[in-house]
Structure formats: C-alpha cells, structure tokens
mmCIF file of C-alpha atoms in Angstrom:
data_model
loop_
_atom_site.group_PDB
_atom_site.id
_atom_site.type_symbol
_atom_site.label_atom_id
_atom_site.label_comp_id
_atom_site.label_asym_id
_atom_site.label_seq_id
_atom_site.Cartn_x
_atom_site.Cartn_y
_atom_site.Cartn_z
ATOM 1 C CA MET A 117 104.763 85.384 105.871
ATOM 2 C CA GLU A 118 102.361 87.393 103.685
ATOM 3 C CA ARG A 119 101.660 90.935 104.816
ATOM 4 C CA LYS A 120 99.181 93.685 104.018
ATOM 5 C CA PRO A 121 101.287 96.854 103.997
ATOM 6 C CA THR A 122 99.556 99.981 105.260
ATOM 7 C CA GLY A 123 101.439 102.168 102.781
ATOM 8 C CA ILE A 124 102.858 104.163 105.714
ATOM 9 C CA ILE A 125 106.542 103.348 105.529
ATOM 10 C CA GLY A 126 107.429 103.944 109.180
ATOM 11 C CA LEU A 127 104.389 102.034 110.421
ATOM 12 C CA ASP A 128 105.054 99.111 108.105
ATOM 13 C CA GLU A 129 108.576 98.951 109.547
ATOM 14 C CA MET A 130 107.103 98.857 113.047
ATOM 15 C CA LEU A 131 104.693 96.091 111.985
ATOM 16 C CA ASP A 132 107.485 94.076 110.379
ATOM 17 C CA GLY A 133 105.998 94.590 106.911
ATOM 18 C CA GLY A 134 102.331 95.338 107.599
ATOM 19 C CA PHE A 135 99.230 93.690 109.012
ATOM 20 C CA LEU A 136 98.719 89.957 108.700
ATOM 21 C CA PRO A 137 96.048 88.993 106.128
ATOM 22 C CA GLU A 138 92.460 88.546 107.333
ATOM 23 C CA THR A 139 93.071 90.199 110.664
ATOM 24 C CA ALA A 140 91.288 92.933 112.606
ATOM 25 C CA ASN A 141 93.531 95.834 113.567
ATOM 26 C CA LEU A 142 92.441 98.436 116.084
ATOM 27 C CA VAL A 143 93.646 102.046 115.823
ATOM 28 C CA GLU A 144 92.732 104.070 118.878
ATOM 29 C CA GLY A 145 93.202 107.758 119.505
ATOM 30 C CA ALA A 146 91.664 111.070 120.465
ATOM 31 C CA PRO A 147 89.921 113.291 117.884
ATOM 32 C CA GLY A 148 92.416 114.721 115.411
ATOM 33 C CA THR A 149 95.128 112.135 116.000
ATOM 34 C CA GLY A 150 94.662 110.774 112.470
ATOM 35 C CA LYS A 151 92.844 107.470 112.974
ATOM 36 C CA THR A 152 90.687 107.908 109.879
ATOM 37 C CA THR A 153 93.625 109.213 107.840
ATOM 38 C CA LEU A 154 95.638 106.131 108.794
ATOM 39 C CA GLY A 155 92.714 103.899 107.814
ATOM 40 C CA LEU A 156 92.114 105.709 104.529
ATOM 41 C CA GLN A 157 95.821 105.462 103.703
ATOM 42 C CA PHE A 158 95.613 101.692 104.285
ATOM 43 C CA ILE A 159 92.655 101.501 101.885
ATOM 44 C CA TYR A 160 94.050 103.907 99.274
ATOM 45 C CA SER A 161 97.490 102.307 99.234
ATOM 46 C CA GLY A 162 95.876 98.868 99.051
ATOM 47 C CA ILE A 163 93.977 99.853 95.910
ATOM 48 C CA THR A 164 96.637 101.884 94.140
ATOM 49 C CA VAL A 165 99.815 100.015 95.121
ATOM 50 C CA GLN A 166 98.745 96.479 96.035
ATOM 51 C CA GLN A 167 95.797 96.238 93.565
ATOM 52 C CA GLU A 168 93.535 95.211 96.439
ATOM 53 C CA PRO A 169 90.059 96.806 96.279
ATOM 54 C CA GLY A 170 88.638 98.078 99.544
ATOM 55 C CA LEU A 171 85.584 99.207 101.457
ATOM 56 C CA VAL A 172 85.054 102.061 103.882
ATOM 57 C CA LEU A 173 82.252 101.393 106.333
ATOM 58 C CA THR A 174 81.163 104.580 108.066
ATOM 59 C CA PHE A 175 78.753 104.752 110.981
ATOM 60 C CA GLU A 176 78.729 108.525 111.363
ATOM 61 C CA GLU A 177 80.642 110.614 108.832
ATOM 62 C CA PHE A 178 79.052 111.143 105.429
ATOM 63 C CA PRO A 179 80.941 109.714 102.437
ATOM 64 C CA GLN A 180 81.327 113.300 101.163
ATOM 65 C CA GLN A 181 83.499 114.015 104.221
ATOM 66 C CA TYR A 182 85.862 111.160 103.312
ATOM 67 C CA TYR A 183 86.026 112.365 99.702
ATOM 68 C CA ARG A 184 86.981 115.860 100.890
ATOM 69 C CA ASP A 185 89.527 114.696 103.466
ATOM 70 C CA ALA A 186 91.125 112.302 101.000
ATOM 71 C CA ALA A 187 91.203 114.934 98.226
ATOM 72 C CA GLY A 188 93.284 117.094 100.572
ATOM 73 C CA MET A 189 95.953 114.405 100.376
ATOM 74 C CA GLY A 190 95.626 113.950 96.634
ATOM 75 C CA TRP A 191 93.565 110.758 96.884
ATOM 76 C CA ASP A 192 90.675 110.723 94.423
ATOM 77 C CA LEU A 193 88.158 108.408 96.082
ATOM 78 C CA PRO A 194 85.222 109.115 93.707
ATOM 79 C CA ALA A 195 87.446 108.026 90.789
ATOM 80 C CA LEU A 196 88.261 104.781 92.610
ATOM 81 C CA GLU A 197 84.543 104.239 93.259
ATOM 82 C CA ALA A 198 83.785 104.854 89.591
ATOM 83 C CA ALA A 199 86.448 102.273 88.703
ATOM 84 C CA ASN A 200 84.725 99.777 91.048
ATOM 85 C CA LYS A 201 87.771 99.477 93.290
ATOM 86 C CA LEU A 202 86.276 101.206 96.312
ATOM 87 C CA ARG A 203 82.921 101.635 98.012
ATOM 88 C CA VAL A 204 82.213 104.048 100.830
ATOM 89 C CA ILE A 205 79.213 102.586 102.624
ATOM 90 C CA MET A 206 77.195 104.557 105.122
ATOM 91 C CA THR A 207 75.175 102.436 107.509
ATOM 92 C CA SER A 208 74.632 101.737 111.186
ATOM 93 C CA PRO A 209 76.297 99.178 113.470
ATOM 94 C CA GLU A 210 73.007 97.392 114.203
ATOM 95 C CA VAL A 211 72.291 96.839 110.504
ATOM 96 C CA THR A 212 75.882 95.761 109.780
ATOM 97 C CA GLN A 213 75.902 93.372 112.681
ATOM 98 C CA ALA A 214 72.630 91.775 111.581
ATOM 99 C CA ASP A 215 73.742 91.764 107.949
ATOM 100 C CA LEU A 216 76.983 89.919 108.685
ATOM 101 C CA ARG A 217 75.051 87.097 110.339
ATOM 102 C CA GLN A 218 73.144 86.472 107.102
ATOM 103 C CA VAL A 219 74.357 84.366 104.214
ATOM 104 C CA GLY A 220 74.707 86.521 101.108
ATOM 105 C CA GLY A 221 74.173 89.772 103.007
ATOM 106 C CA LEU A 222 74.659 93.288 101.681
ATOM 107 C CA LEU A 223 78.279 93.625 102.849
ATOM 108 C CA GLU A 224 79.098 90.248 101.342
ATOM 109 C CA THR A 225 77.575 91.458 98.068
ATOM 110 C CA HIS A 226 79.804 94.557 98.068
ATOM 111 C CA VAL A 227 82.870 92.387 98.784
ATOM 112 C CA ARG A 228 81.998 90.007 95.966
ATOM 113 C CA GLU A 229 81.127 92.721 93.450
ATOM 114 C CA ILE A 230 84.439 94.582 93.679
ATOM 115 C CA GLY A 231 86.665 91.803 95.044
ATOM 116 C CA ALA A 232 87.371 93.758 98.219
ATOM 117 C CA GLN A 233 90.256 92.565 100.377
ATOM 118 C CA ARG A 234 90.522 95.484 102.806
ATOM 119 C CA ILE A 235 88.050 97.383 104.937
ATOM 120 C CA LEU A 236 88.134 100.473 107.144
ATOM 121 C CA VAL A 237 85.451 100.470 109.858
ATOM 122 C CA ASP A 238 85.037 104.007 111.198
ATOM 123 C CA SER A 239 84.390 103.691 114.035
ATOM 124 C CA ILE A 240 83.946 100.652 116.237
ATOM 125 C CA SER A 241 83.091 103.041 119.102
ATOM 126 C CA HIS A 242 79.511 103.046 117.820
ATOM 127 C CA PHE A 243 79.130 99.439 118.954
ATOM 128 C CA GLU A 244 79.397 100.800 122.484
ATOM 129 C CA ARG A 245 76.109 102.643 121.885
ATOM 130 C CA LEU A 246 74.414 99.286 121.237
ATOM 131 C CA ASN A 247 76.047 97.387 124.072
ATOM 132 C CA ARG A 248 76.308 99.082 127.452
ATOM 133 C CA ASP A 249 77.404 95.859 129.087
ATOM 134 C CA ARG A 250 81.140 95.053 128.698
ATOM 135 C CA ILE A 251 80.592 91.358 128.085
ATOM 136 C CA ASP A 252 77.883 92.047 125.501
ATOM 137 C CA LEU A 253 80.183 94.557 123.795
ATOM 138 C CA ARG A 254 83.021 92.066 123.609
ATOM 139 C CA GLU A 255 80.705 89.373 122.220
ATOM 140 C CA SER A 256 79.259 91.823 119.708
ATOM 141 C CA VAL A 257 82.649 93.004 118.423
ATOM 142 C CA TYR A 258 83.938 89.419 118.428
ATOM 143 C CA GLY A 259 81.062 88.334 116.160
ATOM 144 C CA PHE A 260 81.551 91.380 113.929
ATOM 145 C CA VAL A 261 85.306 90.819 113.575
ATOM 146 C CA ASN A 262 84.799 87.137 112.766
ATOM 147 C CA GLY A 263 82.222 88.108 110.130
ATOM 148 C CA LEU A 264 84.793 90.378 108.451
ATOM 149 C CA LYS A 265 87.432 87.637 108.550
ATOM 150 C CA ARG A 266 84.972 85.133 107.084
ATOM 151 C CA LEU A 267 84.631 87.492 104.111
ATOM 152 C CA GLY A 268 88.436 87.406 103.715
ATOM 153 C CA LEU A 269 88.903 91.038 104.711
ATOM 154 C CA THR A 270 91.852 92.629 106.456
ATOM 155 C CA ALA A 271 90.321 95.318 108.623
ATOM 156 C CA VAL A 272 91.344 98.559 110.266
ATOM 157 C CA LEU A 273 88.890 99.429 113.021
ATOM 158 C CA THR A 274 89.098 102.898 114.541
ATOM 159 C CA ARG A 275 88.153 103.671 118.127
ATOM 160 C CA GLU A 276 87.847 107.069 119.763
ATOM 161 C CA SER A 277 89.612 107.855 123.020
ATOM 162 C CA THR A 278 87.614 109.972 125.399
ATOM 163 C CA THR A 279 90.587 111.966 126.678
ATOM 164 C CA LEU A 280 92.908 114.214 124.701
ATOM 165 C CA LEU A 281 96.071 113.650 126.704
ATOM 166 C CA GLY A 282 97.386 110.592 128.429
ATOM 167 C CA GLY A 283 95.737 107.286 129.185
ATOM 168 C CA ASP A 284 92.061 106.730 128.540
ATOM 169 C CA PRO A 285 90.129 105.487 131.591
ATOM 170 C CA ASN A 286 87.648 103.894 129.173
ATOM 171 C CA ILE A 287 90.364 102.262 127.084
ATOM 172 C CA GLY A 288 88.880 99.380 125.164
ATOM 173 C CA GLN A 289 90.538 96.497 126.956
ATOM 174 C CA ASP A 290 87.644 94.263 126.053
ATOM 175 C CA ILE A 291 87.950 95.099 122.372
ATOM 176 C CA ALA A 292 91.746 94.786 122.592
ATOM 177 C CA PHE A 293 91.419 91.083 123.409
ATOM 178 C CA VAL A 294 89.305 90.514 120.309
ATOM 179 C CA VAL A 295 91.532 92.233 117.744
ATOM 180 C CA ASP A 296 94.802 90.987 116.266
ATOM 181 C CA SER A 297 96.788 94.200 116.522
ATOM 182 C CA TYR A 298 96.391 97.335 118.569
ATOM 183 C CA ILE A 299 97.858 100.713 117.636
ATOM 184 C CA LEU A 300 97.650 103.686 119.987
ATOM 185 C CA LEU A 301 97.800 107.279 118.739
ATOM 186 C CA ARG A 302 98.395 109.906 121.408
ATOM 187 C CA TYR A 303 98.907 113.632 121.817
ATOM 188 C CA VAL A 304 102.051 114.479 123.755
ATOM 189 C CA GLU A 305 102.948 117.844 125.243
ATOM 190 C CA ILE A 306 106.646 118.646 124.997
ATOM 191 C CA ASP A 307 108.154 122.065 125.607
ATOM 192 C CA SER A 308 104.721 123.731 125.371
ATOM 193 C CA ALA A 309 104.004 122.219 121.962
ATOM 194 C CA MET A 310 101.700 119.383 120.948
ATOM 195 C CA ARG A 311 103.317 116.428 119.267
ATOM 196 C CA ARG A 312 101.841 113.106 118.254
ATOM 197 C CA ALA A 313 103.026 109.664 119.362
ATOM 198 C CA LEU A 314 102.341 106.217 117.894
ATOM 199 C CA LEU A 315 102.801 102.878 119.610
ATOM 200 C CA VAL A 316 102.104 99.353 118.383
ATOM 201 C CA LEU A 317 100.812 97.789 121.571
ATOM 202 C CA LYS A 318 100.356 94.286 120.223
ATOM 203 C CA GLN A 319 100.425 92.250 117.032
ATOM 204 C CA ARG A 320 99.200 88.713 117.415
ATOM 205 C CA GLY A 321 101.304 86.077 115.695
ATOM 206 C CA ALA A 322 104.026 88.435 114.498
ATOM 207 C CA ASP A 323 106.850 90.603 115.751
ATOM 208 C CA HIS A 324 106.515 94.364 116.059
ATOM 209 C CA ALA A 325 108.497 97.379 117.237
ATOM 210 C CA ARG A 326 108.117 98.286 120.904
ATOM 211 C CA ASP A 327 109.328 101.874 120.742
ATOM 212 C CA ILE A 328 107.162 104.987 120.697
ATOM 213 C CA ARG A 329 107.490 106.964 117.480
ATOM 214 C CA GLN A 330 106.669 110.534 116.597
ATOM 215 C CA TYR A 331 104.434 111.116 113.601
ATOM 216 C CA GLU A 332 102.909 113.966 111.631
ATOM 217 C CA ILE A 333 99.808 114.259 109.463
ATOM 218 C CA THR A 334 101.170 115.747 106.248
ATOM 219 C CA ALA A 335 99.663 116.666 102.884
ATOM 220 C CA ALA A 336 100.564 113.134 101.772
ATOM 221 C CA GLY A 337 99.094 111.297 104.769
ATOM 222 C CA ILE A 338 100.635 109.912 107.943
ATOM 223 C CA ASP A 339 104.401 110.232 108.207
ATOM 224 C CA VAL A 340 105.953 108.144 110.994
ATOM 225 C CA ARG A 341 109.266 109.574 112.154
ATOM 226 C CA ALA A 342 111.952 108.848 114.737
ATOM 227 C CA ARG A 343 111.354 107.539 118.213
ATOM 228 C CA PHE A 344 111.139 109.923 121.152
ATOM 229 C CA GLU A 345 114.631 110.199 122.640
ATOM 230 C CA GLY A 346 115.552 111.170 126.170
ATOM 231 C CA ARG A 347 111.983 111.297 127.493
ATOM 232 C CA GLN A 348 109.963 109.038 129.697
ATOM 233 C CA GLY A 349 106.226 108.798 130.335
ATOM 234 C CA ILE A 350 105.403 109.607 126.704
ATOM 235 C CA MET A 351 102.023 107.859 126.768
ATOM 236 C CA SER A 352 100.994 109.845 129.843
ATOM 237 C CA GLY A 353 100.797 112.803 127.490
ATOM 238 C CA THR A 354 103.185 114.915 129.584
ATOM 239 C CA PRO A 355 106.570 113.222 129.372
ATOM 240 C CA THR A 356 109.551 114.253 131.470
ATOM 241 C CA LEU A 357 113.237 114.284 130.646
ATOM 242 C CA ARG A 358 115.048 111.157 131.694
ATOM 243 C CA MET A 359 117.460 111.740 134.598
ATOM 244 C CA VAL A 360 120.567 111.840 132.413
ATOM 245 C CA GLU A 361 119.008 114.312 129.926
ATOM 246 C CA ALA A 362 117.712 116.461 132.790
ATOM 247 C CA PHE A 363 121.240 116.553 134.269
ATOM 248 C CA GLU A 364 122.749 117.474 130.925
ATOM 249 C CA GLY A 365 120.094 120.146 130.406
ATOM 250 C CA ALA A 366 120.955 121.717 133.751
ATOM 251 C CA PHE A 367 124.717 121.312 133.810
ATOM 252 C CA GLY A 368 125.726 120.614 130.221
ATOM 253 C CA ARG A 369 127.054 117.423 128.717
ATOM 254 C CA PRO A 370 130.194 116.218 130.536
ATOM 255 C CA ARG A 371 133.332 116.465 128.397
ATOM 256 C CA PRO A 372 135.018 113.174 127.698
ATOM 257 C CA GLN A 373 138.187 112.707 129.737
ATOM 258 C CA SER A 374 141.277 112.837 127.534
ATOM 259 C CA MET B 923 44.302 130.551 78.207
ATOM 260 C CA SER B 924 44.635 131.745 81.812
ATOM 261 C CA THR B 925 47.845 133.307 83.098
ATOM 262 C CA SER B 926 48.652 130.285 85.280
ATOM 263 C CA ASP B 927 48.150 127.871 82.359
ATOM 264 C CA ASP B 928 50.381 130.046 80.248
ATOM 265 C CA LEU B 929 53.089 130.010 82.925
ATOM 266 C CA ALA B 930 52.750 126.237 83.246
ATOM 267 C CA SER B 931 53.133 125.711 79.543
ATOM 268 C CA ARG B 932 56.243 127.910 79.475
ATOM 269 C CA LEU B 933 57.706 125.968 82.390
ATOM 270 C CA VAL B 934 57.035 122.646 80.682
ATOM 271 C CA ASP B 935 57.926 123.448 77.105
ATOM 272 C CA ASP B 936 61.672 123.630 77.440
ATOM 273 C CA MET B 937 62.141 120.883 80.041
ATOM 274 C CA ASP B 938 63.441 117.455 79.086
ATOM 275 C CA PRO B 939 60.261 115.305 79.088
ATOM 276 C CA ARG B 940 62.057 112.478 80.909
ATOM 277 C CA LEU B 941 63.082 114.830 83.716
ATOM 278 C CA LEU B 942 59.625 116.372 83.821
ATOM 279 C CA GLU B 943 58.102 112.921 84.219
ATOM 280 C CA PHE B 944 60.789 112.048 86.808
ATOM 281 C CA ILE B 945 59.764 115.081 88.900
ATOM 282 C CA ARG B 946 56.019 114.725 88.445
ATOM 283 C CA ALA B 947 55.793 111.010 89.090
ATOM 284 C CA ARG B 948 58.736 110.216 91.358
ATOM 285 C CA VAL B 949 60.316 113.235 93.064
ATOM 286 C CA ASN B 950 57.032 114.992 93.733
ATOM 287 C CA SER B 951 57.732 116.298 97.243
ATOM 288 C CA PHE B 952 60.578 118.182 98.863
ATOM 289 C CA ILE B 953 61.315 115.330 101.269
ATOM 290 C CA LYS B 954 61.686 112.974 98.312
ATOM 291 C CA TRP B 955 63.891 115.558 96.594
ATOM 292 C CA ASP B 956 66.120 115.707 99.703
ATOM 293 C CA LEU B 957 66.270 111.930 99.893
ATOM 294 C CA VAL B 958 67.063 111.529 96.223
ATOM 295 C CA ARG B 959 69.883 114.037 96.634
ATOM 296 C CA PHE B 960 71.091 112.254 99.788
ATOM 297 C CA PHE B 961 71.261 108.879 98.051
ATOM 298 C CA TYR B 962 72.944 110.430 95.029
ATOM 299 C CA ASP B 963 75.658 111.921 97.276
ATOM 300 C CA ASN B 964 75.966 108.761 99.367
ATOM 301 C CA PRO B 965 75.163 106.022 96.851
ATOM 302 C CA HIS B 966 76.157 103.052 99.011
ATOM 303 C CA THR B 967 74.066 104.008 102.004
ATOM 304 C CA THR B 968 72.163 101.074 103.442
ATOM 305 C CA ASP B 969 70.088 101.849 106.488
ATOM 306 C CA THR B 970 66.742 101.934 108.243
ATOM 307 C CA ALA B 971 64.223 104.762 107.911
ATOM 308 C CA ALA B 972 65.001 105.871 111.482
ATOM 309 C CA ASN B 973 68.726 106.206 110.781
ATOM 310 C CA ILE B 974 68.184 107.886 107.414
ATOM 311 C CA ALA B 975 65.902 110.352 109.214
ATOM 312 C CA ARG B 976 68.778 111.054 111.606
ATOM 313 C CA TYR B 977 71.242 111.572 108.726
ATOM 314 C CA THR B 978 68.898 113.940 106.915
ATOM 315 C CA GLY B 979 67.575 115.758 109.981
ATOM 316 C CA ARG B 980 63.934 114.856 109.352
ATOM 317 C CA GLU B 981 61.108 113.150 111.245
ATOM 318 C CA ALA B 982 61.271 109.370 110.938
ATOM 319 C CA ALA B 983 57.534 109.085 110.175
ATOM 320 C CA ASP B 984 57.767 111.553 107.256
ATOM 321 C CA ILE B 985 60.895 109.894 105.945
ATOM 322 C CA GLU B 986 59.416 106.405 106.042
ATOM 323 C CA GLN B 987 56.483 107.356 103.802
ATOM 324 C CA ALA B 988 58.782 109.068 101.324
ATOM 325 C CA LEU B 989 61.254 106.152 101.314
ATOM 326 C CA LEU B 990 58.440 103.693 100.612
ATOM 327 C CA ALA B 991 57.176 105.853 97.758
ATOM 328 C CA LEU B 992 60.687 106.131 96.292
ATOM 329 C CA ALA B 993 61.038 102.365 96.543
ATOM 330 C CA ASP B 994 57.654 101.952 94.814
ATOM 331 C CA SER B 995 58.817 104.188 92.002
ATOM 332 C CA GLY B 996 62.037 102.212 91.556
ATOM 333 C CA ILE B 997 64.557 104.792 92.785
ATOM 334 C CA LEU B 998 65.316 102.875 95.984
ATOM 335 C CA GLN B 999 65.412 99.199 96.827
ATOM 336 C CA ILE B 1000 64.207 97.617 100.049
ATOM 337 C CA ALA B 1001 66.094 94.781 101.708
ATOM 338 C CA HIS B 1002 65.289 92.884 104.879
ATOM 339 C CA VAL B 1003 68.215 92.276 107.197
ATOM 340 C CA SER B 1004 67.307 90.131 110.206
ATOM 341 C CA GLY B 1005 64.207 92.100 111.091
ATOM 342 C CA TYR B 1006 65.443 95.485 109.832
ATOM 343 C CA GLN B 1007 63.876 97.011 106.729
ATOM 344 C CA VAL B 1008 66.708 98.891 105.024
ATOM 345 C CA TYR B 1009 66.803 101.150 101.986
ATOM 346 C CA THR B 1010 69.488 101.404 99.320
ATOM 347 C CA LEU B 1011 69.767 103.181 96.007
ATOM 348 C CA THR B 1012 68.589 101.091 93.068
ATOM 349 C CA THR B 1013 71.234 99.228 91.119
ATOM 350 C CA ASP B 1014 69.269 99.819 87.907
ATOM 351 C CA ARG B 1015 71.660 101.665 85.599
ATOM 352 C CA ALA B 1016 68.977 103.594 83.668
ATOM 353 C CA THR B 1017 67.393 104.943 86.856
ATOM 354 C CA ARG B 1018 70.777 105.931 88.266
ATOM 355 C CA GLU B 1019 71.581 107.774 85.035
ATOM 356 C CA LEU B 1020 68.268 109.608 85.174
ATOM 357 C CA LEU B 1021 68.943 110.514 88.801
ATOM 358 C CA GLN B 1022 72.366 111.841 87.858
ATOM 359 C CA GLN B 1023 70.815 113.838 85.029
ATOM 360 C CA PHE B 1024 68.304 115.343 87.483
ATOM 361 C CA VAL B 1025 70.941 116.268 90.083
ATOM 362 C CA LEU B 1026 73.227 117.830 87.470
ATOM 363 C CA ALA B 1027 70.314 119.728 85.944
ATOM 364 C CA CYS B 1028 69.505 121.106 89.413
ATOM 365 C CA GLU B 1029 72.807 122.962 89.377
ATOM 366 C CA ASP B 1030 71.143 125.331 86.919
ATOM 367 C CA ARG B 1031 68.981 127.919 88.691
ATOM 368 C CA ASP B 1032 66.367 128.114 85.934
ATOM 369 C CA PHE B 1033 65.878 124.358 85.998
ATOM 370 C CA ARG B 1034 65.594 124.405 89.782
ATOM 371 C CA VAL B 1035 62.909 127.084 89.707
ATOM 372 C CA LYS B 1036 60.917 125.080 87.167
ATOM 373 C CA ALA B 1037 61.367 121.856 89.134
ATOM 374 C CA ILE B 1038 60.212 123.565 92.351
ATOM 375 C CA TYR B 1039 57.163 124.868 90.518
ATOM 376 C CA HIS B 1040 56.226 121.357 89.406
ATOM 377 C CA VAL B 1041 56.763 119.885 92.871
ATOM 378 C CA ILE B 1042 54.566 122.557 94.491
ATOM 379 C CA ARG B 1043 51.928 122.115 91.785
ATOM 380 C CA GLY B 1044 51.965 118.354 92.323
ATOM 381 C CA MET B 1045 51.630 118.740 96.083
ATOM 382 C CA SER B 1046 48.651 121.104 95.937
#
C-alpha cells in the first residue's frame, strides 16, 4: 500500500510507513509540544526527499515565523518557495472554507500551479472560533477535509490542547471522527523533569503502533525515541512506576536463584 | 528657487524614476506602505480587509480604502470567494519586481528618508 512518509523515522515506523495518501491526519498537543514542527517536517521531507510539493496554510502565524522556525532546523523555506515547490499561505478559516466550496478556487489554483500533494493546516482549532456548536464544527471540518482530499492532498492538521499536562477536557472527539489518523503529543512529568510523549491513537485503514514513545525536538526536527518503560498513566501527564518497578526501586532487583 | 523647491529637487534627482513614480502614484500613504510591505513579506496572503486589518494592527475602515487603492493601482488583486471580497498580491511579474526593488531600496536609510518625504508631500 502506498504511503506518504513523514520523514520522521520513528513516527513512520509507528505508522507502518507513513500516512495513507489523500488522508487527513490530526496532530494534537499543548503549546510547545512540536505540532507545527512535525507538520513542517512532513512538508519539508515531502518536497526534498519525496519530490512532492506542498502547501502550508496558516490561520494565525505569519509566514515569516515559519521561515524563522524552519531555518533553525536548516530548512530553507524561502528557497523552496522561490523554486515553486512550496507556498506558505496566510488566510482565515472562513475564507478557506468558502473557497474550497468553489470550483477553481484560490487553494485549487495554488495546488495546480505547483503540483502540491501535501498540506499542513495550522491550526484546525480556528474552526472552533467559527462554530460554537459541536455538530456544526464537525460538519464544517468534515466539509473542509473532504475539500482537501478532493484536491488530492495528504494533510496534517494541527489542533491545540487547552491543558499542558494530562488529558484535555475539550479534546476534539468530534474532529477525531472526521480525520483518518490521530496523533497525540503530550508533556509528561517524570522525576521532576518534563519529557514529551507521542501516541498514534488511530489510523484508519492501516496498522499502527500502540505504544507510547518518547520524543525530542532537536536541531534537525522531531526525533522519536524508545517507548516509556516501567511506567503507567503516561498520558495523564504524571505517570507512576508500575508495581514491579516500584518494588525494585524500593528493595532492589531480586537476584536470580542459582 | 525657494528652499523647499531646492530640497525637493535634490530629493528627486538621484532617485530611480520608476521608484519615484511607484511612491508618488501607488504607495502614497503610510498605510499603503505598511500594506505593501506586509504583502511583500507574506506574498501568498489571501484574506478579507477585516482580517488583514487584524494582521497589521490597523482599523478595518482605513485598511479597506488603502487595499482598494492598491488594487486599483495594480499592486493587489481582488477576488470574490462566496460573498467574501479578498485581497492577494498581484501575480504580475513586473509589478512584483518593482515592489521587491522598492522594499530592498528601503533598507537604505537615505532612500527611506527621501521616500518618506515624498509620501508626506503627496499626503499634504
């Protein structure tokens, strides 16, 4: 089955090779967890490794901010724009939503002009400003996602969590039903230090890893590392040692009987 | 010749005539200057006057007039998206090159001072 690798080795392993083509993939996390970095890495790797031009659709941050953030990781976005392989488009959700309903709209023109196959939408949370009602929000995002798929795009949609640690009471269950895959990024407090955890919650139509992995945001982008061992309640944000590890911590590891 | 005419001639003499015309006829207010700079920095922006006002920290009513004037002068394009009037930077290559030339020239303090003089003169 064809895949759209994210360019993040550990994540691609978890996704069994990457996202499925023409799917909408939600990345949710608190500020600073690396949602935009993950999305930019998907776009940058798509252009430079897979030869798949891409779009960044921003509803809040100025393109200059993306250029700066990406430059910090050695990704020259202005050069990719100059080569007509990337466009960073600043607009609003209401205009995008209306535009996607039109034949030959502005987004469609961008897709056609550079042959875009990937898109980062940063962030889908802004649709919540337009739709206070849950059903309206779901309908709105559903229409938006279908519009992107109609244009042949594989999308990463970011969504902001409202809490820093643990589960989000406003978690986007309604949006989760509409998207094809759902990745959660979380802060985790372990031994008085903040770590980051990544979980692939679902991937429609394909297998995916179920374990919770640690990751870091490095000078080269997102680096997914080993799973959390010997802890439980990771996604609560304040995990505890599992019983056996707690016992070993208190009394030492039992010596094997000879 | 009066002192002010003399100053004006000195400020005009060594300025690229294309840029001088660009300032006098198209970027002849500070709001337009801000907008031109905004679209240069964010060339794929497509949005309504109200949202562009939000991005640039200006009053929507002021912005709308300036956006319309910039569209009239060919720097911006207007599109209609299901009831929304949205503004984008022109796709005309020559105009984009002139805009780039203007923004790069503005990095020089002397040019900026001259350009400001012409904008103020045009506004009075």
